[in-house]
Amino acid sequence: MTTANDGKIPVTVLTGYLGAGKTTLLNRILSENHGTRYAVIVNEFGEIGIDNDLLVESDEEIFEMNNGCICCTVRGDLIRTVENLMKRKGSFDAIVVETTGVADPAPVAQTFFMDDDVRDKAKLDAVVAVVDCRHVLQRLADTSEAEDQIAFADVVLLNKTDLVTAAELAAVEARIQSINPYARLHRTERCSVALDAVLNRGAFDLDRVLSLDPHFLEPAEHAHECGPDCDHDHGHDHDHGHHHHDHDHAHAHDAPHAVKSVSITAGELDPQVFFQWIGNVSQVQGPNILRLKGIMAFRDDPQRYVVQGVHMILEGDHQRDWKADEARESRLVVIGRDLDFAALTTGFKACEA
Amino acid sequence: MLTLAPYEFGGFVVAAGFLGDTPIFALGDGTVRLFPDGAERSVEVHQGGLLAACRSQDGAALITGGDDGLVRRTAVDGTVETLAELPRKWIDIVAAGPQGAVGFASGRNAHVRLASGELRDFSAARAVGGLAFAPKGLRLAVARYDGVTLHWVNTQAPAQELAWKGAHARVLFSPDGKYVVTTMPENALHGWRLSDGQDMRMTGYPGKVKSVDWSARGRYLATSGANAAILWPFFGKTGPMGQQPLQLGTRSDQLVTRVACHPGEEVIAIGYQDGMVLAVRFADQQEVLLRRPGRSGISTLAWDGAGARLVFGTEEGEAGLISLAG
């Protein structure tokens, strides 16, 4: 199962605009009898009606790291709160972090890769975006944060479905899938989703996702794991010259800076070529990459290698042996803005052994 | 002869020390354990978790902050007094000042409670990472994002700003009051010479520096965060600038988590992430094993006033009293 046989506390991150229903969901998480004790980090107590001594209000503190990496930001308050919670280890099982409506989800996610203490003690279970079906299309038109939140999500709750028509709902779903076809969508009213669709997802546990979904190669699931081994691989050799054609893999609503995604498959890879290429991609295109995830089959390597990234941070680790009946294929999913998907595709395929 | 009296608390040991001769342990479960005459006495100090603790400057009491929003003072006889309250805030920074003053912080809030009970507000626009009182005068250093602010607690004199980009956590003055040093999340220390604002960068750590302590007479600043205790010399005119630090108790595969300098001699106690504790003499680097590795990392380590005994605690609740008698 997903919960931490590695002893790490699973963390669920809730994003979504003000009024989308995050507080409703939090109240349900805190009040339902699910046998799991949650520590909850909120931006403000607001209308949380539950008295829980593990409920903490925390001002979002975005810390820039002076490490030469232009988009390396972390949530300082999150680091501090996790550190404080560890002094009460044993009094809770999991952590839920609520972000402000306008928050960029990247610093929260990056905290789980960049901060050694947080990496040691906790792991990102899933990013859950709560979306108000009535307003989300307008939000997406007005802001980039709304798009970022959906792009980052492992799970999207389409909330307030009772307040829109079937046609409006279909338009919302199509728009969200155009941004992030890899997130799981749930239609809800008043966030009335089964909590196990949101919590303990193990969205970062590849095996579980694969066992839930037999359509491995369908673009509908996640491919990442929070491994213990941060490559933090910032390559330097710039690798141009793969602009053979301009086929665009993303679809619909092609606003100039819209978030799009691509899923690329290849055969077995030469690890040296791949690491140089992917390091280069994250170094050069990192600011535009929202999320990157993939499973690699390296030549002469009996194990699957899993990579994931947020902006310029890249992390990878061996996951498990390839099974005898599994096709040794490599697959990479990239979600971002203004990315040259054709070049990514060519570059990835050029890593084939 | 070396003796070790082990204790088992079952919860994170936030701080250990001595009130006079009495060993005292502050635990993450909200209790404080006192050992007058060797027998354990448990005092319930915080309703939820206890997040921070330090000894009062007169050495008579332990000041603690908790996630119940309280700042409390526990005396050696076990009596507990509430000093301040920030409802619903987690108080994870406390500092003891002169004249019975107590500093405490939560998030962006920072306050000083004077012995009279009066509260002064020194909150910052961004997260407060640490507090420290100057060795002379009632002056408070507030580590904040992008630097440190030095406030005079009792006067309207303007605050002094020490700028350096980035997040600053723990802050401390040198015992002679000439330097202010902070720890930063980029695995570095930053220092300022107060006479001219000269910046100092102390880098090269593989991990975060979470424990810092001045050696006897303030000659060295000992730090954790590497696979040895790193001690920066502060006795020359230019402090550590251009100097190589001492590296004591080097181990190949374990990081130092806590350092505690002997109160009188050039000897340091070093706690590691595997629970080992060593004592090392600066002059010849001679090492004495004080405790073998245990289940978890050393989370706190302190000498008594005479330098004859040590207390330690770990993340998983193992603790002990080490006597170096003879």
XYZ file of C-alpha atoms in Angstrom, chain A residues 39 45 48 50-51 53-57 59-67 79-81 83-89 115-118 121, chain B residues 12 14 28-29 48-51 67 88-90 92-93 105-108 126-129 145 165-167 184-186 206 208 210 315-316:
68
model
C -2.129 17.206 10.885
C -8.461 29.113 10.036
C -12.794 25.313 9.613
C -13.207 21.401 13.698
C -11.202 21.696 16.844
C -4.836 20.514 18.059
C -2.883 19.461 15.008
C -4.437 22.245 12.941
C -1.903 24.974 12.341
C -2.236 28.304 10.619
C 1.659 32.245 6.512
C 3.009 31.119 3.175
C 6.704 31.980 3.175
C 8.344 31.555 -0.201
C 12.088 31.204 0.239
C 14.391 31.668 -2.707
C 17.420 29.445 -2.484
C 20.717 31.153 -3.270
C 22.016 28.195 -5.207
C 9.772 23.140 6.319
C 9.358 24.645 9.763
C 5.964 23.092 10.368
C 10.085 20.000 11.611
C 7.755 20.963 14.455
C 5.378 18.116 13.720
C 8.230 15.636 13.904
C 8.550 16.504 17.587
C 5.082 14.972 17.952
C 5.706 12.005 15.727
C 14.758 20.305 1.651
C 16.733 17.448 3.188
C 14.741 17.381 6.425
C 11.394 17.305 4.682
C 10.535 12.661 7.045
C 11.397 13.455 20.740
C 13.609 18.805 22.262
C 7.970 16.851 22.236
C 4.983 15.296 24.013
C -0.070 19.567 22.851
C 3.510 19.530 21.696
C 6.493 21.267 23.206
C 8.416 22.858 20.363
C 1.732 24.405 20.008
C -3.650 29.197 18.322
C -0.047 29.970 17.384
C 2.727 27.422 17.513
C 8.646 27.317 18.152
C 11.297 29.876 19.071
C 8.287 33.879 18.190
C 5.792 32.145 15.937
C 5.699 32.691 12.186
C 6.119 36.434 11.663
C 8.408 37.851 6.807
C 9.107 34.726 8.815
C 11.140 35.132 11.985
C 13.753 32.386 11.928
C 14.061 36.827 5.610
C 19.597 37.920 0.820
C 17.839 34.709 1.730
C 16.307 33.014 4.729
C 20.933 29.603 6.437
C 19.068 26.859 4.564
C 21.721 26.832 1.833
C 26.848 18.990 3.203
C 21.945 22.202 7.288
C 21.233 23.185 13.149
C 14.768 12.039 18.160
C 13.245 8.738 19.252
